Short mmCIF file of C-alpha atoms in Angstrom, two decimals:
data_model
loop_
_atom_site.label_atom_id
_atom_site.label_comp_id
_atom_site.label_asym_id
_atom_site.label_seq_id
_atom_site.Cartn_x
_atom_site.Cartn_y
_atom_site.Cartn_z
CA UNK A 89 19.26 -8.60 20.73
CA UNK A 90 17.11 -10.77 18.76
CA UNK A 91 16.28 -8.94 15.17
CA UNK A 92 13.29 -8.89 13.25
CA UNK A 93 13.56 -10.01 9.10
CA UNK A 94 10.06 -10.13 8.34
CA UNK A 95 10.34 -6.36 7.78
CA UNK A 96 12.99 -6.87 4.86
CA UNK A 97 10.83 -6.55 1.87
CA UNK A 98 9.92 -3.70 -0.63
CA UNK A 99 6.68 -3.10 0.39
CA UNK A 100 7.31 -2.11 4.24
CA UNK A 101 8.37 1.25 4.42
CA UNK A 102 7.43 1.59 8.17
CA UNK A 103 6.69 -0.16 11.52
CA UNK A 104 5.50 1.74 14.53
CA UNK A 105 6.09 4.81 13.21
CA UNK A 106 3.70 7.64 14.68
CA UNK A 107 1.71 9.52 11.42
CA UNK A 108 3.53 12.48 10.03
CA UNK A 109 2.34 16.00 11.81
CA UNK A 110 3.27 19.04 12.07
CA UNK A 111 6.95 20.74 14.07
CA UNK A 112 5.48 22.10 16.77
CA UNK A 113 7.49 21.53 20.50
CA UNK A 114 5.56 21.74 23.56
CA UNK A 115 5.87 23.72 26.74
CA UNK A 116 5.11 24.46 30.24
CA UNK A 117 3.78 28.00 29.19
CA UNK A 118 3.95 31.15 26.68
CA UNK A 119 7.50 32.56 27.88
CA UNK A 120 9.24 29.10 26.86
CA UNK A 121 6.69 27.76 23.45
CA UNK A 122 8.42 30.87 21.87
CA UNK A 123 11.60 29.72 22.34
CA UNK A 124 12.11 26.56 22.22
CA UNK A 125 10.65 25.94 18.53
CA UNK A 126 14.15 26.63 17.71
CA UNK A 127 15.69 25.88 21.21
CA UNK A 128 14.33 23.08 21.68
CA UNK A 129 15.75 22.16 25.02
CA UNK A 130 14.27 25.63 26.49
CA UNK A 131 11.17 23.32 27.15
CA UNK A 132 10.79 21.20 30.22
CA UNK A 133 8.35 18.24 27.90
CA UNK A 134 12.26 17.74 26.00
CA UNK A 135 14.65 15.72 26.68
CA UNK A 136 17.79 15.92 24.50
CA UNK A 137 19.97 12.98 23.30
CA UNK A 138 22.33 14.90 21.67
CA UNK A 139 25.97 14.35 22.60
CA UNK A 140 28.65 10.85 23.01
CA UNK A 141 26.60 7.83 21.64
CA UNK A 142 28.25 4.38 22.10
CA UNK A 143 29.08 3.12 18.16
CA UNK A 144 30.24 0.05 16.04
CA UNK A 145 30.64 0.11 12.28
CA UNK A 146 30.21 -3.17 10.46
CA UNK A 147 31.53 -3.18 6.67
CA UNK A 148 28.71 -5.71 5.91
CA UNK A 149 26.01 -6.34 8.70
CA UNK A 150 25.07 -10.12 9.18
CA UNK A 151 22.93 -11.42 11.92
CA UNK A 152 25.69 -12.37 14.11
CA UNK A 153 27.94 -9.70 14.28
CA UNK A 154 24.64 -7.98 16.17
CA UNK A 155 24.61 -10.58 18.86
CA UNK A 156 26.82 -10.94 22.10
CA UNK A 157 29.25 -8.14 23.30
CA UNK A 158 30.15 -5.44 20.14
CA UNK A 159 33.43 -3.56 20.43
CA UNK A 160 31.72 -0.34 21.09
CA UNK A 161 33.55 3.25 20.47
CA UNK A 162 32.20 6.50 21.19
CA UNK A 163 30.77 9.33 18.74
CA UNK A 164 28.97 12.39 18.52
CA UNK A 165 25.12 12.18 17.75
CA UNK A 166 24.66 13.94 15.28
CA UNK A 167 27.15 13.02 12.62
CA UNK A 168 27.98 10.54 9.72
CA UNK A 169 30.27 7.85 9.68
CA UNK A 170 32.16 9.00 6.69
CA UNK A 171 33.31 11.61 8.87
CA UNK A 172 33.79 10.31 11.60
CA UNK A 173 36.56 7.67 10.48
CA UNK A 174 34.91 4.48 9.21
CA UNK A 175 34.39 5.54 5.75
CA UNK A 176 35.80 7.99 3.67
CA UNK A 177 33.72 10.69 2.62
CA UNK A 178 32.34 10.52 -1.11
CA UNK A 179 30.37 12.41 -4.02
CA UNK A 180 28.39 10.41 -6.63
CA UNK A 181 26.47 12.78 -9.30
CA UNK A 182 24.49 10.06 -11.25
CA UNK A 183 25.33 6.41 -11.00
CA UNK A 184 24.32 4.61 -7.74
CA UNK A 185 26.62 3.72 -5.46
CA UNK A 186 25.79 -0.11 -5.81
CA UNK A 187 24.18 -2.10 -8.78
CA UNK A 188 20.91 -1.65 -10.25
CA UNK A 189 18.60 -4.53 -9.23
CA UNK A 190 15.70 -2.54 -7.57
CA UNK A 191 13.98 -3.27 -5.27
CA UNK A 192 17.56 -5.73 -3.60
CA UNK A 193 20.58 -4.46 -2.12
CA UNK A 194 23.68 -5.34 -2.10
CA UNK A 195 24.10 -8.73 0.63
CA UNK A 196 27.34 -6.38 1.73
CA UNK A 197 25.72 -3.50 3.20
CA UNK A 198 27.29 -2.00 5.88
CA UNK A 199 25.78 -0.87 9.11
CA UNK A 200 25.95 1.32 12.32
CA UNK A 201 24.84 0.54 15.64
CA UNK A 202 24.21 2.95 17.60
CA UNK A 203 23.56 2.54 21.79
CA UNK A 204 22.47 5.34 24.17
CA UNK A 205 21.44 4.97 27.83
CA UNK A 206 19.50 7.56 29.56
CA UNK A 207 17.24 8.24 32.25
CA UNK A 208 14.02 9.71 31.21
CA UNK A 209 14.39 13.84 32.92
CA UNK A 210 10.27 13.35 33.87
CA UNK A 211 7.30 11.30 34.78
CA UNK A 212 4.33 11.17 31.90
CA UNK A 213 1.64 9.35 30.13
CA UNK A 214 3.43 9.33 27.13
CA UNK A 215 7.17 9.64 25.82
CA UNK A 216 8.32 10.23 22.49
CA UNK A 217 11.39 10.06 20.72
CA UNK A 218 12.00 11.98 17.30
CA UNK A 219 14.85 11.21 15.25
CA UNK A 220 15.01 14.13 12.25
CA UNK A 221 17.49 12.31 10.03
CA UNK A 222 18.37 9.24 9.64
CA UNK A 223 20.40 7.73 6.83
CA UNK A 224 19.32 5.62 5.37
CA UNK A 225 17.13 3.20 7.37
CA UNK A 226 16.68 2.59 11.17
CA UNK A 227 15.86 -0.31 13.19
CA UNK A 228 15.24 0.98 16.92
CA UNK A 229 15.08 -0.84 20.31
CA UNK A 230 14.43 -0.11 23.95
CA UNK A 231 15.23 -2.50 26.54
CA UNK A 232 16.00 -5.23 24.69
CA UNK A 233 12.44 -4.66 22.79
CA UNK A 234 11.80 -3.58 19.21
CA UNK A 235 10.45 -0.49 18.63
CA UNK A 236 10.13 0.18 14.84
CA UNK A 237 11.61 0.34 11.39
CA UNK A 238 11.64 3.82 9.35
CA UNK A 239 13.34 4.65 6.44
CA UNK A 240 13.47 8.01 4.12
CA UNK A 241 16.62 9.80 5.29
CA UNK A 242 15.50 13.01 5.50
CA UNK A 243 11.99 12.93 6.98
CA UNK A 244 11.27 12.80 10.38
CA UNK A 245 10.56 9.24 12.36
CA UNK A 246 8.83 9.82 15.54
CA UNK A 247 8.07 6.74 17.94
CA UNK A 248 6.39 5.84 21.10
CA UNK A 249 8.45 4.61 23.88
CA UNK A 250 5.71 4.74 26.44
CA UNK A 251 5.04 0.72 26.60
CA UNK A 252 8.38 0.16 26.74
CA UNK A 253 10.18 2.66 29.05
CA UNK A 254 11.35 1.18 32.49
CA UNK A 255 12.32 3.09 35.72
CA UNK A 256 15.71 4.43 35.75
CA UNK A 257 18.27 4.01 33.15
CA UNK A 258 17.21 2.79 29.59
CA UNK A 259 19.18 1.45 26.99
CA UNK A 260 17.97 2.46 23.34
CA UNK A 261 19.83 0.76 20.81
CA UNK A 262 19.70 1.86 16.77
CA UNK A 263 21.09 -0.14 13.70
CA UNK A 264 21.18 1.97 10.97
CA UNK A 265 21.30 0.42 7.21
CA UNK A 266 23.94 2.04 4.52
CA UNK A 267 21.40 1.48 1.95
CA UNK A 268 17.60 -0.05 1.57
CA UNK A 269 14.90 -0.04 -0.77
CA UNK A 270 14.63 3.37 -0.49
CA UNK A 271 17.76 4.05 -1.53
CA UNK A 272 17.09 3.52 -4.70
CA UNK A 273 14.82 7.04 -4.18
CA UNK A 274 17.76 8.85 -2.77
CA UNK A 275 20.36 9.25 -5.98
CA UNK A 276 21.13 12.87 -5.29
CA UNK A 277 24.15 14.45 -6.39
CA UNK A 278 25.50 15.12 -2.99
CA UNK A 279 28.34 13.73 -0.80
CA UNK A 280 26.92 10.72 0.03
CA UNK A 281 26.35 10.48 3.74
CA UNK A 282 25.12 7.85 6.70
CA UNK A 283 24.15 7.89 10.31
CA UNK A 284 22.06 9.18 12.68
CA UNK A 285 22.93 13.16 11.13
CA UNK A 286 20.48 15.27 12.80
CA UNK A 287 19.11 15.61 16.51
CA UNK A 288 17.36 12.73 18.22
CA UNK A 289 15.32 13.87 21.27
CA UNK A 290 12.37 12.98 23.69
CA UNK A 291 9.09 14.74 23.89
CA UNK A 292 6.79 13.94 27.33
CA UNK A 293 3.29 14.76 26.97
CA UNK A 294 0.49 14.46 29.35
CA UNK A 295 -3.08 12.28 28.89
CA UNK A 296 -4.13 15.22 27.02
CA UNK A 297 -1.48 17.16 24.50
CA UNK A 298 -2.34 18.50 21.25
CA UNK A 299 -1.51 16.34 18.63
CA UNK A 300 -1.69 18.29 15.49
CA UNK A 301 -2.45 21.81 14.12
CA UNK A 302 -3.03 22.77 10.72
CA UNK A 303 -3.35 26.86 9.89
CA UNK A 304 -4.48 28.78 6.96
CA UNK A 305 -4.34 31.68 5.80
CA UNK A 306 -6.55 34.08 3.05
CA UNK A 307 -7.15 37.21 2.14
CA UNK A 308 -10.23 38.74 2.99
CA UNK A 309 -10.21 42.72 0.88
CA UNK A 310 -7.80 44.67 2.76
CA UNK A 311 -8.17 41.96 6.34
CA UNK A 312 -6.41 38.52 6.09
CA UNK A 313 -8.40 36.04 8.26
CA UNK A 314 -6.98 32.91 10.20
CA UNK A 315 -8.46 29.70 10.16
CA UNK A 316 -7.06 27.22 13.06
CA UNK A 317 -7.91 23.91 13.50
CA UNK A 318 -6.14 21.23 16.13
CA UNK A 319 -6.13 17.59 16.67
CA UNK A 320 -6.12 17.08 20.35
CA UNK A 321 -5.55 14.04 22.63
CA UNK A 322 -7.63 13.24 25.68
CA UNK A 323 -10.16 16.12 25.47
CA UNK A 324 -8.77 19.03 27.03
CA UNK A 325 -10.27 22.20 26.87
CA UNK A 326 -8.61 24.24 24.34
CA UNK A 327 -7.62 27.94 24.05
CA UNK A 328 -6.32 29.41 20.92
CA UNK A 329 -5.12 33.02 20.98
CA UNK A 330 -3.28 35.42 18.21
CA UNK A 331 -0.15 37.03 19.58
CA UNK A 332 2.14 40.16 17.96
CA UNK A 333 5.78 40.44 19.97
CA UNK A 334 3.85 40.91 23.83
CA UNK A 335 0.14 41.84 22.74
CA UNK A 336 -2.43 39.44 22.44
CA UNK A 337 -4.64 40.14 19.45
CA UNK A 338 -6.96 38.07 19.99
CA UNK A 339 -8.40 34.90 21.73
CA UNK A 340 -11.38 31.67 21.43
CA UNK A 341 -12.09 28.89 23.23
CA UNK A 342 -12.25 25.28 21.40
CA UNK A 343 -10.09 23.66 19.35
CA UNK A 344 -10.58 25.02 16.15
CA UNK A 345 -11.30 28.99 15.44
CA UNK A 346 -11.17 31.77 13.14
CA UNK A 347 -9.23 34.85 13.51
CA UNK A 348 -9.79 37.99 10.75
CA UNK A 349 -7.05 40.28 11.20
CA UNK A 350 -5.33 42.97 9.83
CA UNK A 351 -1.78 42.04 10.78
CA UNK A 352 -0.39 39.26 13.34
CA UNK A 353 2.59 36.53 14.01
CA UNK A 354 1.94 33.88 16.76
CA UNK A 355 -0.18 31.14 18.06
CA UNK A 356 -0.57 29.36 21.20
CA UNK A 357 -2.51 26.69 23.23
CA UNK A 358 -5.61 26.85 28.49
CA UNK A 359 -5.59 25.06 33.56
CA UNK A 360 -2.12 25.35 31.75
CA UNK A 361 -1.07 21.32 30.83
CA UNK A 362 0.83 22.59 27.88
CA UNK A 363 1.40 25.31 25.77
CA UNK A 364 2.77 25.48 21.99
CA UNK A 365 3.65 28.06 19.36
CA UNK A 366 4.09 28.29 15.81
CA UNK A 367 5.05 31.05 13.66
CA UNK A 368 1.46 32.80 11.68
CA UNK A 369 2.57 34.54 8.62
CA UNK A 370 -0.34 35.63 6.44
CA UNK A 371 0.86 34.95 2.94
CA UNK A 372 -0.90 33.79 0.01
CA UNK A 373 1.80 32.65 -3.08
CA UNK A 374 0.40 32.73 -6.79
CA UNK A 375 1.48 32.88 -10.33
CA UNK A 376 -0.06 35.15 -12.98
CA UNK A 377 1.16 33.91 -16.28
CA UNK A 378 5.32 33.87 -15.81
CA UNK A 379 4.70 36.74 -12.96
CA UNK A 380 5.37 34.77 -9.12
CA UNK A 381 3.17 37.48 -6.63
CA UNK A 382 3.59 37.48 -3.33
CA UNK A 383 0.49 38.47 -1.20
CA UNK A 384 -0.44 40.12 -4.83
CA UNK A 385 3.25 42.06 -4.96
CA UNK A 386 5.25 40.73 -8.27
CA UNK A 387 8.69 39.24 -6.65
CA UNK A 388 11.61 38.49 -8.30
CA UNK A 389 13.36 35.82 -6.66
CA UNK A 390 17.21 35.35 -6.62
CA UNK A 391 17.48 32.32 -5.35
CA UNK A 392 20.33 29.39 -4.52
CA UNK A 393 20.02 25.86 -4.16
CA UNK A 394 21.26 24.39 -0.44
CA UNK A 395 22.21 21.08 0.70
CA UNK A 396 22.68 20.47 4.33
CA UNK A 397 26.62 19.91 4.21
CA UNK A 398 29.57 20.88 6.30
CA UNK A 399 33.40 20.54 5.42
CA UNK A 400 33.95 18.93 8.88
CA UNK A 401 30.87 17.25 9.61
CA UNK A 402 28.57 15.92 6.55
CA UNK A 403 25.37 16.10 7.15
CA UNK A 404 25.60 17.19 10.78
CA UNK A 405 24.54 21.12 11.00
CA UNK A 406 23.78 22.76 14.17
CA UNK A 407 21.36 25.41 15.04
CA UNK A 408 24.29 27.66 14.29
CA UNK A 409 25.06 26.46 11.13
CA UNK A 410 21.81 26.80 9.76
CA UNK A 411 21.31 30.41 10.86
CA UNK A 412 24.97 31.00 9.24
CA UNK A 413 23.57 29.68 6.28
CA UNK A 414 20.82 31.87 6.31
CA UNK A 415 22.64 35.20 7.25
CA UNK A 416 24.96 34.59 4.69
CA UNK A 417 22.12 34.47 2.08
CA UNK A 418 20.58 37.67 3.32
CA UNK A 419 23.84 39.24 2.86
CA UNK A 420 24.34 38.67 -0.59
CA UNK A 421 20.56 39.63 -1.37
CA UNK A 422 19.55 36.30 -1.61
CA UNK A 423 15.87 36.35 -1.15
CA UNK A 424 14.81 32.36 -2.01
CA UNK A 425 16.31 28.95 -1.36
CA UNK A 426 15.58 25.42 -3.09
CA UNK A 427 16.19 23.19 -0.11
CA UNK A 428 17.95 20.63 -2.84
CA UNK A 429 17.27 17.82 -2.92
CA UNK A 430 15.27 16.65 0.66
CA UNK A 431 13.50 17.91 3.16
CA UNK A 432 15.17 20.32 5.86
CA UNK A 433 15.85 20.07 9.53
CA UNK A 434 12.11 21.93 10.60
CA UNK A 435 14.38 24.55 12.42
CA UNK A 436 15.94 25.74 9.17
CA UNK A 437 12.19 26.59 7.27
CA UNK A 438 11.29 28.50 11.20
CA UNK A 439 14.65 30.75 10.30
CA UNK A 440 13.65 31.32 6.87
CA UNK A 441 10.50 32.38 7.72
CA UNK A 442 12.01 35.00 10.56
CA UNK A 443 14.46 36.00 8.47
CA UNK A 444 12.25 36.72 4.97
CA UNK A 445 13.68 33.83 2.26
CA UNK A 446 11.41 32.19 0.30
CA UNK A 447 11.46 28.66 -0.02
CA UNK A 448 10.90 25.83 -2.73
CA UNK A 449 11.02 22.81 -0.17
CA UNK A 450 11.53 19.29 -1.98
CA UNK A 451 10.82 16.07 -0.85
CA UNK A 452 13.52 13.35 -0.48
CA UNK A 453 12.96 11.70 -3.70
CA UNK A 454 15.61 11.31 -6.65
CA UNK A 455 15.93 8.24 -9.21
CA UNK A 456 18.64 9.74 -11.33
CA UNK A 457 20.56 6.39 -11.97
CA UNK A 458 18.10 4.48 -13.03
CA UNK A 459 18.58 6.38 -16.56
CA UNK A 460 21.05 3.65 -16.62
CA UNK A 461 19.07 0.90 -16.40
CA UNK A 462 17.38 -1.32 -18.87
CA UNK A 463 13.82 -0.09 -18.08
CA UNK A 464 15.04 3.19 -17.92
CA UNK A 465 14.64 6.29 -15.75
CA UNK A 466 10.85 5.71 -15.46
CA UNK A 467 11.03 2.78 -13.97
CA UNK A 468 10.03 3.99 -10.67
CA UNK A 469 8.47 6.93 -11.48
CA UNK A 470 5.93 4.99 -13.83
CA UNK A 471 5.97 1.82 -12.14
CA UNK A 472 2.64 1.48 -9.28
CA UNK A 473 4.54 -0.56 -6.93
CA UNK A 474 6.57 2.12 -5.86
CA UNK A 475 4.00 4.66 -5.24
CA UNK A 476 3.39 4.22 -1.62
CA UNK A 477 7.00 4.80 -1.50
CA UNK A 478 6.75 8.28 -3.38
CA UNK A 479 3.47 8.80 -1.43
CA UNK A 480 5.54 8.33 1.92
CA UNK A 481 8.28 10.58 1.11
CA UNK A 482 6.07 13.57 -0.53
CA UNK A 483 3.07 13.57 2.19
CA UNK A 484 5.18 13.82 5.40
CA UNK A 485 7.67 16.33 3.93
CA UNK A 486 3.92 18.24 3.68
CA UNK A 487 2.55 17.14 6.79
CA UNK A 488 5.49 18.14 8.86
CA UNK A 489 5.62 21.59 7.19
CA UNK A 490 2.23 22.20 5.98
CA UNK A 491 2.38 25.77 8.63
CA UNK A 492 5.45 27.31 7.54
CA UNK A 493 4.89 30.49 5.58
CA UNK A 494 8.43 30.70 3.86
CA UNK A 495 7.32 27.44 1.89
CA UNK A 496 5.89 28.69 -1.31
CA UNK A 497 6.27 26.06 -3.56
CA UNK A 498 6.66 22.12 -3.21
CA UNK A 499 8.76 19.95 -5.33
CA UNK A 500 7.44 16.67 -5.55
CA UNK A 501 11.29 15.52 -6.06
CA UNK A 502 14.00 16.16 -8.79
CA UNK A 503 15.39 14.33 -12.02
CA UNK A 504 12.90 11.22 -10.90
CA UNK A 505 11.48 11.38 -14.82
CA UNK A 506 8.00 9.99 -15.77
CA UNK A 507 4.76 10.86 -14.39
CA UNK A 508 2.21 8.44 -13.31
CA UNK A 509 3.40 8.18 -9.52
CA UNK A 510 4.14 12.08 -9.13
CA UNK A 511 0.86 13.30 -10.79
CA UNK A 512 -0.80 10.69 -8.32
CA UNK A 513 1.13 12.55 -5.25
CA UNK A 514 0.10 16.20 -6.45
CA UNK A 515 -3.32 14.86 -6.51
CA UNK A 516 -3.42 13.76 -2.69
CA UNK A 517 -2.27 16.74 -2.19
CA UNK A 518 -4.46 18.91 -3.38
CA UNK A 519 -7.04 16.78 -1.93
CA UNK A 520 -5.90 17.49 1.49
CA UNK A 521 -5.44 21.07 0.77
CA UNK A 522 -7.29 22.31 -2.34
CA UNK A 523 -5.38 26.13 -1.55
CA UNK A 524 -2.70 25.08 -3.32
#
């Protein structure tokens, strides 16, 4: 496996990635799109990789201990290495975990690799693979082949395989990075975790798939209307239609429409190539002097803060941890989460919003330690060489979850001090969506 270096520097955050869009998983028609947005595997277009991974841990990853034969072991995908025997598991509040010399790491910076052969489940024009969480960089490879670079731990890194897929088995190798660059923007105070900790998985798509949706809602006097628009690949013809439980509200042709309505919940795509759904909840979020409304209801919120953690498994949450999470919050009248301090797995924010919780999501952005260096806290926060890296964190934490009506605020990050770089941020934003 020859490696790539040229990618080692502070200003590449990315290579190969696919743009940040929205969760949305597709289909082979209406009965399975509403399921499989939180099952994913209810949809033929997904393949799961889920499950034993071949794995070697390296203490400090040099070029050659990634060449020839590696003394492979087997693990579970998803989980972290600190619980999974190579390190122990560990909590830093404040200080880094290594010394302060941004934007350089530490020479000894350990590593994962990570192999996985599989043989794609379909045939199509284009494959996929999503990887929700990765900490805290990844270098992929197919066949031999490089893929890409992504790093930002917990924001989603999607890929195309499709020039590099072979008949038969494939072998997809990862090396994941302790620590990078953008490590420097990840000084929660958490138990500090590593691997591959959330679901990896395949999406097939056809010539034409939709590629994007974005929704908004408004209210109209006592109606609420709807306003849909899609990015679409390869021209298909494109029907959009309004769905309660089993009755169809409402339907239009074309790939971007307007629905006014008095009271809905779904969405979904017409000779059937594929068929998505998302979650519709008309909501409009404001605050009137120190009173938060809800669609213009005052709302107190009693609200916790949530990391993704497990006592056995880090990081690692299933499906049926995160709904645990979330019943046990509705028990205790809990009516609002802070998803502290990083974006979600997209599955959690679709249970919040079935479940009612409000949520504050936050991007994946903390500089805590640097309080502690000479320069100072502000030193990234101020400092315009690191914007694109605040930019990349903060815009596809948005872009992914842009639709989900249980998000009614957005932290641009926490205890990151200054200004300059998150003002900039809040700016794009409200570029791309002056509703805000």
């Amino acid at each position: 496996m020859k490696r790539r270096n040229d990618w080692k520097n502070h200003e590449t955050l990315q290579i190969n990635r696919c743009p940040a869009r929205s969760y949305f998983i597709p289909a082979q028609d209406l009965a399975h799109a509403r399921t499989c947005q939180l099952k994913r595997t209810d949809s033929d277009r997904v393949q799961s990789l889920t499950g034993l991974w071949d794995f070697c841990y390296f203490s400090a990853c040099r070029l050659a201990d990634l060449e020839g034969e590696l003394p492979f072991k087997q693990v579970e995908v998803p989980s972290c290495w600190q619980f999974t025997g190579e390190e122990p598991p560990y909590y830093v509040n404040i200080s880094y975990p290594f010394p302060i010399q941004p934007p350089d790491m530490p020479p000894e910076n350990p590593c994962g690799v990570y192999r996985k052969r599989f043989v794609p489940c379909r045939k199509s024009a284009h494959t996929h693979i999503f990887f929700d969480g990765v900490c805290s960089a990844l270098e992929l490879w197919l066949n031999g082949r490089f893929v890409g670079y992504s790093q930002g731990s917990h924001n989603t890194a999607e890929f195309d395989l499709t020039p590099l897929l072979c008949k038969g088995e494939n072998e997809l190798i990862a090396v994941v990075y302790k620590w990078c660059d953008g490590s420097y923007l990840e000084d929660q105070d958490f138990f500090r975790c590593n691997g591959i900790f959330r679901e990896v998985y395949l999406v097939f798509t056809e010539e034409s798939s939709l590629w994007d949706l974005r929704l908004r809602t408004a209210p109209d006097g006592k109606d609420w209307t709807l306003s849909v628009r899609t990015e679409v690949l390869g021209g298909a013809e494109v029907r959009l239609a309004l769905w309660e439980g089993e009755r169809c509200l409402a339907e239009q042709e074309g790939g971007q429409a307007e629905f006014r309505l008095s009271s809905p919940s779904l969405f979904s795509d017409g000779r059937l190539i594929e068929c998505s759904c998302h979650d519709v909840g008309f909501c409009r979020a404001e605050i009137q002097g120190k009173v938060f409304l809800f669609n213009r209801q005052p709302i107190k919120l009693l609200g916790v803060n949530r990391h993704d953690m497990h006592p056995e498994k880090g990081w690692a949450l299933s499906l049926e941890d995160m709904e645990r999470d979330v019943r046990l919050m509705k028990a205790f009248n809990v009516n609002a989460v802070r998803t502290s301090h990083y974006p979600p797995d997209p599955r959690f924010l679709l249970l919040c919003s079935r479940y009612g919780i409000y949520v504050v999501e936050e991007a994946d952005l903390e500089c805590h330690g640097a309080m502690r260096c000479e320069s100072g806290i502000n030193c990234f926060s101020e400092r315009e060489e690191w914007l694109p890296s605040f930019e990349d964190r903060i815009l596809r934490m948005y872009d992914r979850d842009k639709n989900n009506p249980c998000v009614v605020m957005w932290s641009l990050g926490n205890e990151s001090g200054g200004l300059k770089n998150h003002k900039r941020c809040a700016e794009e934003l409200l570029r791309r969506d002056p509703g805000l």
